[in-house]
C-alpha positions as a printed NumPy array, in Angstrom:
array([[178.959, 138.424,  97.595],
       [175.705, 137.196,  98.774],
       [174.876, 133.476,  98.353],
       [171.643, 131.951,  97.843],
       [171.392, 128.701,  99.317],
       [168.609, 126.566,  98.08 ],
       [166.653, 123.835, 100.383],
       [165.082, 121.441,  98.565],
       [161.505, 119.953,  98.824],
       [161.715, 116.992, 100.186],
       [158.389, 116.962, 101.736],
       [154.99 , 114.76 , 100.683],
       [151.684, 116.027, 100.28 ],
       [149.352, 115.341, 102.873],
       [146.121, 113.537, 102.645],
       [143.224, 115.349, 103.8  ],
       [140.437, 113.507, 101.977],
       [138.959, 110.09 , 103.215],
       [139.867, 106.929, 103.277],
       [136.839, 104.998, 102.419],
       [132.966, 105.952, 100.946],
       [129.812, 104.11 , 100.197],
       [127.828, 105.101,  96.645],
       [124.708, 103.828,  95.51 ],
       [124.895, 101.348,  92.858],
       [124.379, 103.204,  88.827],
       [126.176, 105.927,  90.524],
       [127.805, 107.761,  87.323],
       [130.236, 111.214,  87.559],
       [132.811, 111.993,  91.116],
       [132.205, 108.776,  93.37 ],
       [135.372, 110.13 ,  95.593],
       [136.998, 113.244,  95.99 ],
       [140.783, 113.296,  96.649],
       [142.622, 116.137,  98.019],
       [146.086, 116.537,  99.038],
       [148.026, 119.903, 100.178],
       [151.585, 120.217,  99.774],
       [153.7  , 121.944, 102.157],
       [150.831, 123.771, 103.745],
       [149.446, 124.988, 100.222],
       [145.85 , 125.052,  99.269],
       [144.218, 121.503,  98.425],
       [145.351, 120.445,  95.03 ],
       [148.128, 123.302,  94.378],
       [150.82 , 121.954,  92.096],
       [149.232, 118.119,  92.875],
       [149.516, 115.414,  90.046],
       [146.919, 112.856,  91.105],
       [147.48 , 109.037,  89.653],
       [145.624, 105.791,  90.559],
       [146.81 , 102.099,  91.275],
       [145.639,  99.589,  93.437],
       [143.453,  96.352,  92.608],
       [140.793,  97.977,  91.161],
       [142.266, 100.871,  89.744],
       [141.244, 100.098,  86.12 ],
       [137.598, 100.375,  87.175],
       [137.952, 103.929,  87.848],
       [139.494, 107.559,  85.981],
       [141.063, 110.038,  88.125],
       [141.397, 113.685,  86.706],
       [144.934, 114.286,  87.361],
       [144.409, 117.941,  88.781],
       [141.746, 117.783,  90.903],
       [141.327, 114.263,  92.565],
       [137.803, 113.592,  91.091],
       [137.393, 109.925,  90.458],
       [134.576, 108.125,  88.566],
       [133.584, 104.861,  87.892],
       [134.661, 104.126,  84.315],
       [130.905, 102.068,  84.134],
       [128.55 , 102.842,  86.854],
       [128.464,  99.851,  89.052],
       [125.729,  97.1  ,  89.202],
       [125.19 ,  95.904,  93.332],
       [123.846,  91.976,  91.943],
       [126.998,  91.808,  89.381],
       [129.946,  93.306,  91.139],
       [132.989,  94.186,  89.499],
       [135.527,  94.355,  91.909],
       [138.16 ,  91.95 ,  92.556],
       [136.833,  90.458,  95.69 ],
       [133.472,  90.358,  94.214],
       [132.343,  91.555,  97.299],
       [131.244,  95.148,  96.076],
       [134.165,  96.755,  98.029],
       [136.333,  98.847,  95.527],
       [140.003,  99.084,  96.703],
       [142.194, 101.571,  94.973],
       [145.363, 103.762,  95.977],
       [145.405, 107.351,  94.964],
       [148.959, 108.991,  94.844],
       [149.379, 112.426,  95.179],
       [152.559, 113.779,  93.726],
       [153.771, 117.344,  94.084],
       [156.581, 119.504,  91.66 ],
       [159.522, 118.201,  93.394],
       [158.015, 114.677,  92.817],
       [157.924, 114.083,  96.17 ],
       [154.813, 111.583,  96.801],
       [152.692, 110.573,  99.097],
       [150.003, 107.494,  98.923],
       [146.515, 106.422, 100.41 ],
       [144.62 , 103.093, 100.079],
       [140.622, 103.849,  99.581],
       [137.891, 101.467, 100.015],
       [134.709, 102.485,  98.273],
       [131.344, 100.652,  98.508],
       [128.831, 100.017,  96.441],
       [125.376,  99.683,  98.391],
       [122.336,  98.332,  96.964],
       [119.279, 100.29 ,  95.232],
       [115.928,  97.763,  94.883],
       [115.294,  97.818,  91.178],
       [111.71 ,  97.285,  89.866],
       [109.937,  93.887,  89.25 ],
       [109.431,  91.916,  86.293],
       [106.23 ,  89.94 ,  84.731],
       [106.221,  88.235,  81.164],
       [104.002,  86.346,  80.065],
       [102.371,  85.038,  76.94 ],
       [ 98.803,  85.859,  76.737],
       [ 95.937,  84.117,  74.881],
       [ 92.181,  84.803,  73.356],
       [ 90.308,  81.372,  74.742],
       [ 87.014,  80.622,  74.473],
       [ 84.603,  79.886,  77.299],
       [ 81.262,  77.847,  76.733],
       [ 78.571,  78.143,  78.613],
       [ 78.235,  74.765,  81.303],
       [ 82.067,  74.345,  80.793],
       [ 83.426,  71.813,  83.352],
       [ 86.684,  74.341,  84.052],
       [ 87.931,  77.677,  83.452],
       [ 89.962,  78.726,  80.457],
       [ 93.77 ,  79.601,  81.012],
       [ 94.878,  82.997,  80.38 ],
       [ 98.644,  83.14 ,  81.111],
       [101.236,  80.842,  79.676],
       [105.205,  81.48 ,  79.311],
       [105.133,  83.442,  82.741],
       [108.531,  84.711,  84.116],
       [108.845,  87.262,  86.596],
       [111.524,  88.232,  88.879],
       [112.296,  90.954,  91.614],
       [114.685,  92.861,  89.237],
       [116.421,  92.589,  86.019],
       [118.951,  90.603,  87.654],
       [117.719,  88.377,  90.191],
       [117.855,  90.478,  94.26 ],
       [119.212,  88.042,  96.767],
       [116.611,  87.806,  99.862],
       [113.504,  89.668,  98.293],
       [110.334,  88.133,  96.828],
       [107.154,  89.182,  95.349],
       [104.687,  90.289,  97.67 ],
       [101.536,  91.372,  95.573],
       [100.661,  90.94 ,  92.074],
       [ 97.026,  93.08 ,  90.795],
       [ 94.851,  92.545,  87.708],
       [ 91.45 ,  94.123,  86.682],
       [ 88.868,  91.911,  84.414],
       [ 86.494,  94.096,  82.718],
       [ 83.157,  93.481,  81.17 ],
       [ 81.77 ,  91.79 ,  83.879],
       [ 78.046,  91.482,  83.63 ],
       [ 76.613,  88.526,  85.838],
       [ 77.599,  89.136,  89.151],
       [ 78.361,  86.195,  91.427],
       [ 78.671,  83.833,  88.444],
       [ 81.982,  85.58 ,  87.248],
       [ 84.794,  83.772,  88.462],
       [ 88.66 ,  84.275,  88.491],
       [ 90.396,  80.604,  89.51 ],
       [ 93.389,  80.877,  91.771],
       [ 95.071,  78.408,  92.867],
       [ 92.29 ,  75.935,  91.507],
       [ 89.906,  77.747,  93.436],
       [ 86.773,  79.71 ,  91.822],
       [ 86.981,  83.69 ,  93.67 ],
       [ 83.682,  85.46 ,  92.855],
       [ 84.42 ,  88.778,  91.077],
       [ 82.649,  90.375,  93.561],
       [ 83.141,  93.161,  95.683],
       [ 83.982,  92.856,  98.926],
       [ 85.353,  89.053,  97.955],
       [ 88.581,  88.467, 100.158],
       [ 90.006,  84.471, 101.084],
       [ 93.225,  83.266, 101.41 ],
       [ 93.646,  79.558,  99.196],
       [ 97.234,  77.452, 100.23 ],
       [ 98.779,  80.886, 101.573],
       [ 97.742,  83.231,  98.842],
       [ 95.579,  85.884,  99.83 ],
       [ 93.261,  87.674,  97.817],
       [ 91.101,  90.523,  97.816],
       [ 88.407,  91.849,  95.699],
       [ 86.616,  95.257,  94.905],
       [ 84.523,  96.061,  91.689],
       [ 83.47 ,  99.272,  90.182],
       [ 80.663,  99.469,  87.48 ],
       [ 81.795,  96.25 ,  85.611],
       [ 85.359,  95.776,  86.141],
       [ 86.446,  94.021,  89.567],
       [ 89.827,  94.872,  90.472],
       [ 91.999,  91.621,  92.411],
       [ 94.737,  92.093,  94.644],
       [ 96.896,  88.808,  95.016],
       [ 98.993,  88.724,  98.091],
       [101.304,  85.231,  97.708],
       [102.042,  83.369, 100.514],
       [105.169,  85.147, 102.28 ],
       [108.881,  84.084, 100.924],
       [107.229,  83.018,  98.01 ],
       [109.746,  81.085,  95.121],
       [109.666,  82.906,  91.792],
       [109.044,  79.186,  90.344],
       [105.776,  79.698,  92.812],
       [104.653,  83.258,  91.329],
       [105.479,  81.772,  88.035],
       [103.208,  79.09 ,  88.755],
       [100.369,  81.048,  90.129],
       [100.044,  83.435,  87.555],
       [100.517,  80.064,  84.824],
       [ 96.955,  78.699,  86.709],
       [ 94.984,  82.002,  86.381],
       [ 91.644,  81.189,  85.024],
       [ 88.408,  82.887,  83.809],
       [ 85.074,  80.584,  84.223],
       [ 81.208,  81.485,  83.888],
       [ 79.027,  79.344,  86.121],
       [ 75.448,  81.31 ,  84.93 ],
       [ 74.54 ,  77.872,  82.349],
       [ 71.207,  78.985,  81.728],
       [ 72.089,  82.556,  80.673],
       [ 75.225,  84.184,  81.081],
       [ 76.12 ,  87.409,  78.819],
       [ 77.777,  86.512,  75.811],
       [ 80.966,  88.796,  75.45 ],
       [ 84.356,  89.844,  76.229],
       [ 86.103,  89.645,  79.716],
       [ 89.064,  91.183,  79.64 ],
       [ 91.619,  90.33 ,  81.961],
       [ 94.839,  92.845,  81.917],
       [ 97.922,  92.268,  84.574],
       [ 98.424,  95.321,  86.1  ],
       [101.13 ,  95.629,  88.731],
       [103.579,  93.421,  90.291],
       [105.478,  94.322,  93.733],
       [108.361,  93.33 ,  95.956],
       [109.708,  93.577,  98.967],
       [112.874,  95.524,  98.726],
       [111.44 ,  98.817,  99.632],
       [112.132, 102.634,  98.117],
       [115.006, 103.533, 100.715],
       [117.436, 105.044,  97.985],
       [115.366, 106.162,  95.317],
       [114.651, 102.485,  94.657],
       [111.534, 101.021,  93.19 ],
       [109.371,  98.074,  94.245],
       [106.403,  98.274,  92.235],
       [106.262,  97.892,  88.151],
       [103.055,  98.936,  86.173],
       [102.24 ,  95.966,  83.713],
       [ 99.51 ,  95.901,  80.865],
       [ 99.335,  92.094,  79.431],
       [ 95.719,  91.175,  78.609],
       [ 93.75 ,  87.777,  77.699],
       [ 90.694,  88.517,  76.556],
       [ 88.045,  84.999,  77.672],
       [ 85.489,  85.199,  75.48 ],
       [ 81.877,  83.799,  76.7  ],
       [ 79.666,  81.731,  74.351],
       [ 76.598,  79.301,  73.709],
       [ 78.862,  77.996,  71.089],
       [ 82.485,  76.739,  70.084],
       [ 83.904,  78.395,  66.361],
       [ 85.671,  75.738,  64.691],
       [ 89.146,  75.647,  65.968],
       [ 88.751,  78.379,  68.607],
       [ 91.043,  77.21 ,  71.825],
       [ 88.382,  75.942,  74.502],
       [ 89.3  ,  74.933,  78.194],
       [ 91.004,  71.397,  78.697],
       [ 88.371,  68.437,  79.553],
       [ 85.828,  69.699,  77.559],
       [ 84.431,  67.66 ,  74.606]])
């Protein structure tokens, strides 16, 4: 009589995937790939794949092939992990038909991609007479910010407008930082840090604002708050529209990993230039 003796499987699968990746933050779909072979089989033959650890609940494993996702991509300025550190720690257990199991502890990191700027701002119609003793405010309200979430070490490097309808030359003025810039081209300065720079074609000059390095939002707030259009022609400047549009705003974080520095903006005053005040039009303070 022959006798079959049978040896059971007491042997674990065998890890042969990493132990720790890095993914960019928003990444979405397989963030980590686990694969496990069991007694010499081919990756993933007969595995059961389960996940524990501390941060298991952030993540789904598909049970047959390893592939793990985020359950909601991740966000680098609000991490979700339990150290708060961006540093994912899970444990993926590979289990094989004779549920024998084996274990691994994976760290994966979530690096940072720079997100675009942000300008808002309120924006106004004023009214500029001629021989007025200051400019007229454009701005009010203004909040910008390296990202939709505050970025930790960046700051705004370069803000750009364009004011159109320009029509008497040196006498056009943009006020920044309480100082009167000709809308002229060629114009460059640099007023308590902030440069500036100044090129016009036909009638609409475009400015480049470069703040002072390191910059506090509160300061680019502020800035952009104390933007002013003034006329200093008093005998006969051209009565009309200047229209002054924000048109990009820029930080320093860079494009390494598809990230974005730069955001296109369109918020336009429009200063209009008169021999006269309308009753109840908004005119620049200290005039009477």
């Amino acid at each position: 009589e022959n006798v079959t003796l049978v040896v059971p499987d007491t042997t674990p699968p065998v890890f042969s995937s990493g132990t720790a990746v890095s993914v960019l933050e928003g990444a979405s779909g397989t963030v980590y790939d686990a694969q496990a072979t069991d007694a010499g089989g081919a990756a993933d033959a007969g595995i059961t794949y389960s996940l524990g650890g501390t941060d298991a609940a952030r993540f789904s494993i598909d049970p047959g092939t390893g592939a793990v996702s985020f359950v909601s991509s991740p966000d680098f300025e609000a991490p979700a992990d339990a150290g708060t550190n961006n540093v994912y720690n899970i444990t993926v257990t590979a289990t094989d038909a004779s549920d024998n199991a084996a274990s691994q502890d994976v760290a994966i990191t979530v690096t940072d991609v720079n997100e675009a700027p942000t300008l808002q701002a309120s924006t106004s119609t004023p009214v500029f007479v001629v021989a007025i003793p200051t400019g007229v405010d454009l701005f009010s309200s203004v909040s910008a910010n390296t990202g939709p979430i505050t970025e930790a070490g960046q700051s705004i490097t370069q803000i750009q407008l364009s004011v159109s309808g320009l029509a008497d030359g040196a006498d056009e003025k943009l006020v920044i930082g309480g100082t009167s810039v000709a809308l002229t081209h060629g114009t460059t300065g640099t007023v308590s840090g902030v440069g500036y720079s100044v090129s016009v074609a036909g009638s609409t000059a475009t400015v480049t604002i470069t703040p002072a390095a390191g910059s506090s939002l509160a300061a680019i707030n502020s800035l952009v708050d104390g933007l002013q259009y003034r006329n200093t022609d008093t005998t006969s400047p051209t009565v009309g529209d200047r229209v002054i549009t924000l048109t990009s705003i820029k930080d320093n974080g860079g494009v390494l990993n598809s990230g974005v520095d730069e955001t296109t903006l369109s918020l336009s005053s429009t200063a209009k230039v008169q021999f006269l005040v309308s009753e109840g039009a908004p005119v620049a303070s200290g005039w009477t």
